[in-house]
Amino acid sequence: MLVTGGAGFIGSAVVRALVARGAESVVNVDKLTYAGNLDSLQEVSADPSYYFECVDVCDQGELERVFRTHSPTAVIHLAAESHVDRSIDGPDEFIRTNVGGTFSVLQEARRHWTSLPPADAERFRFVHVSTDEVFASLGTGGLFTDVTPYDPSSPYAGSKAAGDHLVRAWRRTYGVPCLVINCSNNYGPYQFPEKLIPLTILNGLADEPLPVYGRGENVRDWLYVDDHADAVLAVLALGRVGETYLVGGDSQRRNIDVVREVCALLDELRPDAAVGRHESLIRFVADRPGHDFRYAVDASRIRRELRWALSVPFDSGLRKTVTWYVENRWWWERVRSGVYRGERLGLDARR
Ligand code: NAD
């Protein structure tokens, strides 16, 4: 099994789940950008099934070596630049990795797949992990379905949409056995503290302002990361080749309500007399350009066809997440100080 982006937030959850379920071999191909962190894989790094390859997915030569060395039975492609705000400030890396990198991984997977004996080729799978942001914005009603037309707003969403199109084209033109997942917002342990939930938790713990875009009215559907990892493994094992699976948490929340819920949990788990109620730290800031109003997916196909089910509802998932950050300072203090990759993060990178 080859997992790209396995040192990232979702990728590390997928790698941990694969190792826990006894996968024969799990090869993590990751370049270790600012978002890649081997600390997130501590619990599996000594497992004999786990291998790490520090490789850029845009490097075709290195990919060829990795595929020849490990001869994977499947590819789960998660490596990407993933932060919308960064894509607005500097789209270049997003195009390079999310479009060019997806192209390179597809090309190598295709070369490898065509070289496999027929029985192995029959079983080979390429699972591409993408986002619901490719569909743009919903108004107050309705859900994205697998026939919603693509209409991306941000450079991040555009680059992911381009990657999705390449994956489908490699399936139709070359027959590579690809499947696509479009998933809603993930949250949980080991998420880099630039995203809304961990940023709010860590700023709240440090008595720093809690920035919220606009008036916090934008709505996202939240999914606990281990439920997403389960969905990825279900699609890998049981999904129909050529199919698209939408995955979501059935938990639509306004950003402001998510931030308030984090504040209430901090009040309970880490009461701070100097701050009083953590809600007092909320600061509304100028809205993100092109900020889509609402995303929410219809996940009925994966539930119906692959028997996937949510196991962590939002309220308990958020409690688990806040508790994890409170109890795992070692992880995020190394991230915030830059020790995890030998450099220090500037404030701008966190905001
Ligand atoms: P992340 O930013 O936490 O991790 C990305 C990983 O990819 C990092 O380990 C990074 O080092 C690696 N990477 C980046 N560029 C690379 C390159 N050129 N070569 C090799 N490795 C590279 O991202 P995430 O939140 O874990 O997201 C993983 C995937 O899931 C992405 O494809 C993302 O688009 C998708 N997704 C994320 C969410 C979400 O809410 N986080 C929701 C839906 C889909």
Coordinates of C-alpha atoms and ligand atoms in Angstrom, one line a residue:
M1 CA 0.0 0.0 0.0
L2 CA 1.4 3.4 -1.0
V3 CA 0.0 6.5 0.8
T4 CA 1.1 9.9 -0.5
G5 CA 0.9 12.7 2.1
G6 CA 1.0 10.2 5.0
A7 CA 2.8 12.7 7.3
G8 CA -0.1 15.2 7.0
F9 CA -3.3 15.4 9.1
I10 CA -5.6 13.0 7.2
G11 CA -2.7 11.0 5.7
S12 CA -1.3 10.1 9.1
A13 CA -4.8 9.0 10.3
V14 CA -5.0 6.8 7.2
V15 CA -1.5 5.3 7.9
R16 CA -2.2 4.7 11.5
A17 CA -5.5 3.0 10.6
L18 CA -3.8 0.8 7.9
V19 CA -1.1 -0.3 10.3
A20 CA -3.6 -0.9 13.1
R21 CA -5.6 -3.2 10.7
G22 CA -2.5 -5.2 9.9
A23 CA -1.7 -4.0 6.4
E24 CA 1.2 -6.0 5.0
S25 CA 3.2 -2.9 4.0
V26 CA 2.4 0.8 4.3
V27 CA 4.7 3.1 2.4
N28 CA 4.4 6.7 3.3
V29 CA 5.6 9.0 0.4
D30 CA 5.8 12.5 1.7
K31 CA 8.0 15.5 1.0
L32 CA 7.6 16.9 4.5
T33 CA 6.4 20.4 3.7
Y34 CA 5.6 22.7 6.7
A35 CA 2.4 20.6 7.0
G36 CA 4.1 17.2 7.1
N37 CA 5.1 16.0 10.5
L38 CA 6.6 12.6 11.4
D39 CA 5.7 13.2 15.0
S40 CA 2.2 12.3 14.0
L41 CA 3.3 8.8 13.1
Q42 CA 5.2 8.0 16.3
E43 CA 2.9 5.2 17.3
V44 CA 3.5 3.3 14.0
S45 CA 7.0 4.3 13.0
A46 CA 8.6 1.2 14.6
D47 CA 6.1 -1.2 13.1
P48 CA 7.8 -3.6 10.6
S49 CA 5.1 -2.9 8.0
Y50 CA 5.8 0.9 7.9
Y51 CA 8.2 2.5 5.5
F52 CA 8.9 6.2 5.0
E53 CA 10.1 7.7 1.7
C54 CA 10.9 11.4 1.8
V55 CA 9.9 12.1 -1.8
D56 CA 8.3 15.0 -3.7
V57 CA 5.3 13.6 -5.6
C58 CA 6.3 15.9 -8.5
D59 CA 9.6 14.0 -8.9
Q60 CA 8.8 11.4 -11.5
G61 CA 12.3 9.7 -11.2
E62 CA 12.0 9.2 -7.5
L63 CA 8.4 8.0 -7.8
E64 CA 9.6 5.4 -10.2
R65 CA 12.2 4.2 -7.8
V66 CA 9.6 4.0 -5.0
F67 CA 7.1 2.1 -7.1
R68 CA 9.9 -0.4 -8.2
T69 CA 11.2 -0.8 -4.7
H70 CA 7.8 -1.4 -2.9
S71 CA 5.6 -2.7 -5.8
P72 CA 2.4 -1.4 -4.1
T73 CA -1.0 -3.2 -4.3
A74 CA -2.8 0.2 -4.2
V75 CA -2.2 3.9 -4.0
I76 CA -4.0 6.3 -1.7
H77 CA -3.2 9.8 -3.0
L78 CA -3.5 12.5 -0.3
A79 CA -0.4 14.6 -0.8
A80 CA -1.5 18.2 -1.5
E81 CA -1.1 21.8 -0.5
S82 CA -4.3 22.1 1.6
H83 CA -4.8 25.5 3.1
V84 CA -7.1 27.9 1.2
D85 CA -5.6 31.1 2.7
R86 CA -2.1 30.0 1.5
S87 CA -3.5 29.3 -1.9
I88 CA -4.7 32.9 -2.2
D89 CA -1.4 34.3 -1.1
G90 CA 0.7 32.0 -3.3
P91 CA -1.0 29.6 -5.7
D92 CA 2.1 28.3 -7.4
E93 CA 2.8 25.4 -5.0
F94 CA -0.9 24.4 -5.2
I95 CA -0.7 24.1 -9.0
R96 CA 2.7 22.3 -8.8
T97 CA 1.7 19.7 -6.2
N98 CA -2.1 19.3 -6.6
V99 CA -2.1 19.3 -10.4
G100 CA 1.5 18.4 -11.4
G101 CA 2.0 16.0 -8.5
T102 CA -1.3 14.2 -9.1
F103 CA -0.3 13.9 -12.8
S104 CA 3.1 12.4 -11.8
V105 CA 1.6 9.9 -9.3
L106 CA -1.0 8.9 -11.9
Q107 CA 1.6 8.3 -14.6
E108 CA 3.7 6.2 -12.3
A109 CA 0.7 4.3 -11.0
R110 CA -0.3 3.6 -14.6
R111 CA 3.2 2.4 -15.5
H112 CA 3.3 0.1 -12.4
W113 CA -0.3 -1.2 -13.0
T114 CA 0.4 -2.1 -16.6
S115 CA 3.5 -4.1 -15.5
L116 CA 1.6 -6.2 -12.9
P117 CA 0.5 -9.8 -13.6
P118 CA -3.2 -9.9 -14.5
A119 CA -4.5 -11.0 -11.1
D120 CA -2.6 -8.3 -9.3
A121 CA -3.6 -5.7 -11.9
E122 CA -7.2 -6.7 -11.4
R123 CA -6.9 -6.0 -7.6
F124 CA -4.9 -2.7 -8.0
R125 CA -6.7 0.5 -6.9
F126 CA -5.9 4.2 -7.1
V127 CA -7.9 6.2 -4.5
H128 CA -7.8 9.9 -4.9
V129 CA -8.7 12.0 -1.9
S130 CA -10.3 15.3 -2.7
T131 CA -12.6 17.9 -1.2
D132 CA -16.2 19.1 -1.5
E133 CA -14.7 22.6 -2.2
V134 CA -14.5 21.7 -5.9
F135 CA -18.3 22.3 -6.1
A136 CA -18.2 25.9 -4.9
S137 CA -20.9 27.3 -2.7
L138 CA -24.4 26.3 -1.6
G139 CA -27.1 28.8 -0.5
T140 CA -29.2 28.1 2.6
G141 CA -30.6 24.8 1.3
G142 CA -29.6 21.6 -0.4
L143 CA -26.5 19.3 -0.5
F144 CA -23.8 18.5 -3.0
T145 CA -24.3 15.2 -4.8
D146 CA -22.0 13.2 -7.1
V147 CA -23.6 14.9 -10.1
T148 CA -23.1 18.5 -8.8
P149 CA -21.1 20.3 -11.5
Y150 CA -17.6 21.5 -10.6
D151 CA -17.4 25.2 -10.0
P152 CA -14.3 25.9 -7.7
S153 CA -13.8 29.3 -6.1
S154 CA -10.3 29.4 -4.5
P155 CA -7.0 28.5 -6.1
Y156 CA -6.9 25.5 -3.7
A157 CA -10.3 24.3 -4.9
G158 CA -9.3 24.9 -8.6
S159 CA -6.2 22.9 -8.2
K160 CA -8.0 20.0 -6.5
A161 CA -10.7 20.1 -9.2
A162 CA -8.0 19.9 -11.9
G163 CA -6.5 16.9 -10.0
D164 CA -9.9 15.2 -9.9
H165 CA -10.3 15.7 -13.6
L166 CA -6.9 14.1 -14.3
V167 CA -7.8 11.1 -12.2
R168 CA -11.1 10.5 -14.1
A169 CA -9.3 11.0 -17.4
W170 CA -6.6 8.4 -16.5
R171 CA -9.4 6.0 -15.6
R172 CA -11.3 6.6 -18.9
T173 CA -8.4 6.8 -21.3
Y174 CA -5.9 4.3 -19.8
G175 CA -8.2 2.2 -17.6
V176 CA -6.3 2.8 -14.4
P177 CA -8.7 1.6 -11.6
C178 CA -9.3 4.9 -10.0
L179 CA -11.9 6.0 -7.4
V180 CA -12.5 9.6 -6.1
I181 CA -13.5 10.8 -2.7
N182 CA -14.9 14.3 -2.2
C183 CA -14.9 15.0 1.5
S184 CA -16.2 17.8 3.7
N185 CA -14.1 19.6 6.4
N186 CA -12.1 17.3 8.7
Y187 CA -11.1 17.9 12.3
G188 CA -9.4 16.0 15.0
P189 CA -6.0 15.3 16.6
Y190 CA -2.7 16.2 14.7
Q191 CA -4.2 18.9 12.5
F192 CA -1.8 21.7 11.7
P193 CA -2.7 24.8 13.8
E194 CA -3.5 27.0 10.8
K195 CA -7.0 25.5 10.3
L196 CA -10.0 26.9 12.2
I197 CA -10.5 24.3 15.0
P198 CA -6.8 23.8 16.1
L199 CA -6.0 27.5 15.7
T200 CA -9.0 28.4 18.0
I201 CA -7.9 25.8 20.6
L202 CA -4.3 26.8 20.7
N203 CA -4.9 30.5 20.6
G204 CA -7.6 30.0 23.3
L205 CA -5.1 28.1 25.5
A206 CA -2.6 30.9 25.0
D207 CA -5.2 33.7 25.8
E208 CA -4.6 35.1 22.3
P209 CA -7.3 36.5 20.0
L210 CA -9.6 34.1 18.2
P211 CA -9.9 35.4 14.6
V212 CA -13.2 34.6 12.8
Y213 CA -13.8 35.6 9.2
G214 CA -16.6 38.1 8.5
R215 CA -19.4 37.6 11.0
G216 CA -18.7 33.8 11.2
E217 CA -21.9 33.0 9.2
N218 CA -20.2 30.6 6.8
V219 CA -21.3 27.0 7.2
R220 CA -19.2 23.9 6.9
D221 CA -20.0 20.2 7.4
W222 CA -17.5 18.7 9.9
L223 CA -16.2 15.1 9.9
Y224 CA -14.0 13.5 12.5
V225 CA -10.7 12.5 10.9
D226 CA -10.8 8.9 11.9
D227 CA -14.3 8.5 10.3
H228 CA -12.7 9.9 7.1
A229 CA -9.9 7.3 7.4
D230 CA -12.5 4.6 7.7
A231 CA -14.3 5.9 4.6
V232 CA -11.0 5.9 2.6
L233 CA -10.4 2.2 3.6
A234 CA -14.0 1.3 2.8
V235 CA -13.6 2.8 -0.7
L236 CA -10.3 1.1 -1.1
A237 CA -11.7 -2.3 -0.2
L238 CA -15.2 -2.2 -1.5
G239 CA -15.6 0.8 -3.8
R240 CA -16.6 0.5 -7.4
V241 CA -13.9 1.5 -9.9
G242 CA -14.6 4.8 -11.6
E243 CA -17.1 5.8 -8.9
T244 CA -17.1 9.0 -6.9
Y245 CA -17.9 8.9 -3.2
L246 CA -19.0 11.9 -1.2
V247 CA -18.1 11.8 2.4
G248 CA -19.4 14.1 5.1
G249 CA -20.2 14.3 8.8
D250 CA -23.9 15.3 8.8
S251 CA -22.8 18.1 11.1
Q252 CA -23.3 21.5 9.5
R253 CA -22.2 24.3 11.7
R254 CA -21.7 28.1 11.3
N255 CA -18.0 28.9 12.0
I256 CA -19.0 31.2 14.9
D257 CA -20.9 28.3 16.5
V258 CA -17.8 26.0 16.1
V259 CA -15.6 28.6 17.7
R260 CA -18.1 29.2 20.6
E261 CA -18.3 25.5 21.2
V262 CA -14.5 25.2 21.4
C263 CA -14.6 28.2 23.8
A264 CA -17.1 26.4 26.0
L265 CA -15.0 23.3 26.1
L266 CA -11.9 25.3 27.0
D267 CA -13.9 27.0 29.8
E268 CA -14.7 23.6 31.1
L269 CA -11.4 21.7 30.5
R270 CA -8.9 24.6 31.0
P271 CA -10.6 27.3 33.1
D272 CA -8.6 30.5 33.1
A273 CA -9.4 33.1 35.7
A274 CA -7.4 35.8 33.8
V275 CA -9.5 35.4 30.7
G276 CA -12.9 34.5 32.2
R277 CA -15.0 33.1 29.3
H278 CA -12.8 32.2 26.3
E279 CA -15.6 33.7 24.0
S280 CA -14.3 37.1 25.0
L281 CA -11.2 36.4 22.9
I282 CA -13.3 36.2 19.6
R283 CA -12.3 38.9 17.1
F284 CA -14.2 39.3 13.7
V285 CA -11.7 39.9 10.9
A286 CA -12.0 41.0 7.3
D287 CA -13.6 38.2 5.3
R288 CA -11.6 35.9 3.0
P289 CA -11.9 36.9 -0.7
G290 CA -14.2 34.5 -2.6
H291 CA -15.3 32.9 0.7
D292 CA -17.9 30.2 -0.2
F293 CA -21.0 30.5 2.0
R294 CA -21.8 26.9 2.7
Y295 CA -20.6 23.4 1.8
A296 CA -22.5 20.2 2.7
V297 CA -22.5 16.8 1.0
D298 CA -25.0 14.0 0.5
A299 CA -23.1 11.0 1.7
S300 CA -25.9 8.5 1.2
R301 CA -24.1 6.5 -1.5
I302 CA -21.1 5.5 0.6
R303 CA -23.5 4.7 3.5
R304 CA -25.7 2.6 1.3
E305 CA -23.3 0.9 -1.0
L306 CA -20.2 0.5 1.3
R307 CA -22.0 0.3 4.7
W308 CA -19.8 3.1 5.9
A309 CA -21.2 4.9 9.0
L310 CA -20.2 7.8 11.2
S311 CA -18.9 6.7 14.5
V312 CA -18.0 10.0 16.1
P313 CA -20.8 12.7 16.2
F314 CA -19.6 16.3 16.1
D315 CA -20.1 17.2 19.8
S316 CA -18.2 14.2 21.1
G317 CA -15.6 14.5 18.3
L318 CA -14.9 18.2 19.3
R319 CA -14.6 17.2 22.9
K320 CA -12.1 14.5 22.0
T321 CA -10.2 17.0 19.9
V322 CA -10.0 19.8 22.5
T323 CA -9.0 17.2 25.1
W324 CA -6.3 15.8 22.8
Y325 CA -4.7 19.3 22.2
V326 CA -4.9 20.0 26.0
E327 CA -3.1 16.7 26.7
N328 CA -0.6 16.6 23.9
R329 CA 1.3 19.8 24.3
W330 CA 4.5 18.0 23.2
W331 CA 3.0 17.7 19.6
W332 CA 1.9 21.2 19.1
E333 CA 4.6 23.0 21.0
R334 CA 7.1 21.4 18.6
V335 CA 4.9 22.5 15.7
R336 CA 4.6 26.1 17.0
S337 CA 8.2 26.4 17.8
G338 CA 9.3 24.9 14.5
V339 CA 11.4 22.2 16.2
Y340 CA 9.5 19.4 14.4
R341 CA 11.2 20.5 11.1
G342 CA 14.2 22.4 12.4
E343 CA 12.8 25.9 11.9
R344 CA 10.6 28.4 13.6
L345 CA 7.2 29.4 12.3
G346 CA 6.5 33.1 11.7
L347 CA 3.4 34.5 13.1
D348 CA 2.0 35.1 9.6
A349 CA 2.1 31.4 8.9
R350 CA -0.3 30.8 11.7
R351 CA -2.9 33.4 11.1
Ligands
NAD1 P1 -2.1 18.4 5.2 O1 -1.7 19.8 4.7 O2 -2.2 18.2 6.7 O3 -1.1 17.3 4.7 C1 -0.6 17.3 3.4 C2 0.6 16.4 3.3 O4 1.1 16.3 2.0 C3 1.8 16.9 4.2 O5 2.3 15.8 4.9 C4 2.8 17.4 3.2 O6 4.1 17.2 3.6 C5 2.5 16.5 2.0 N1 2.9 17.1 0.7 C6 2.6 18.3 0.3 N2 3.2 18.6 -0.9 C7 3.8 17.4 -1.2 C8 4.6 17.1 -2.4 N3 4.9 17.9 -3.4 N4 5.2 15.8 -2.3 C9 5.0 15.0 -1.3 N5 4.2 15.3 -0.2 C10 3.7 16.5 -0.2 O7 -3.4 18.1 4.4 P2 -4.7 17.2 4.9 O8 -5.6 18.2 5.6 O9 -4.2 16.0 5.6 O10 -5.4 16.8 3.5 C11 -5.0 15.6 2.9 C12 -5.8 15.5 1.6 O11 -7.1 15.5 1.9 C13 -5.5 16.7 0.6 O12 -5.5 16.1 -0.7 C14 -6.7 17.5 0.8 O13 -7.0 18.2 -0.4 C15 -7.8 16.5 1.1 N6 -8.9 17.0 1.9 C16 -8.7 17.7 3.1 C17 -9.8 18.1 3.9 C18 -9.6 18.7 5.2 O14 -10.5 19.2 5.8 N7 -8.3 18.8 5.8 C19 -11.1 17.8 3.5 C20 -11.3 17.2 2.2 C21 -10.2 16.7 1.5

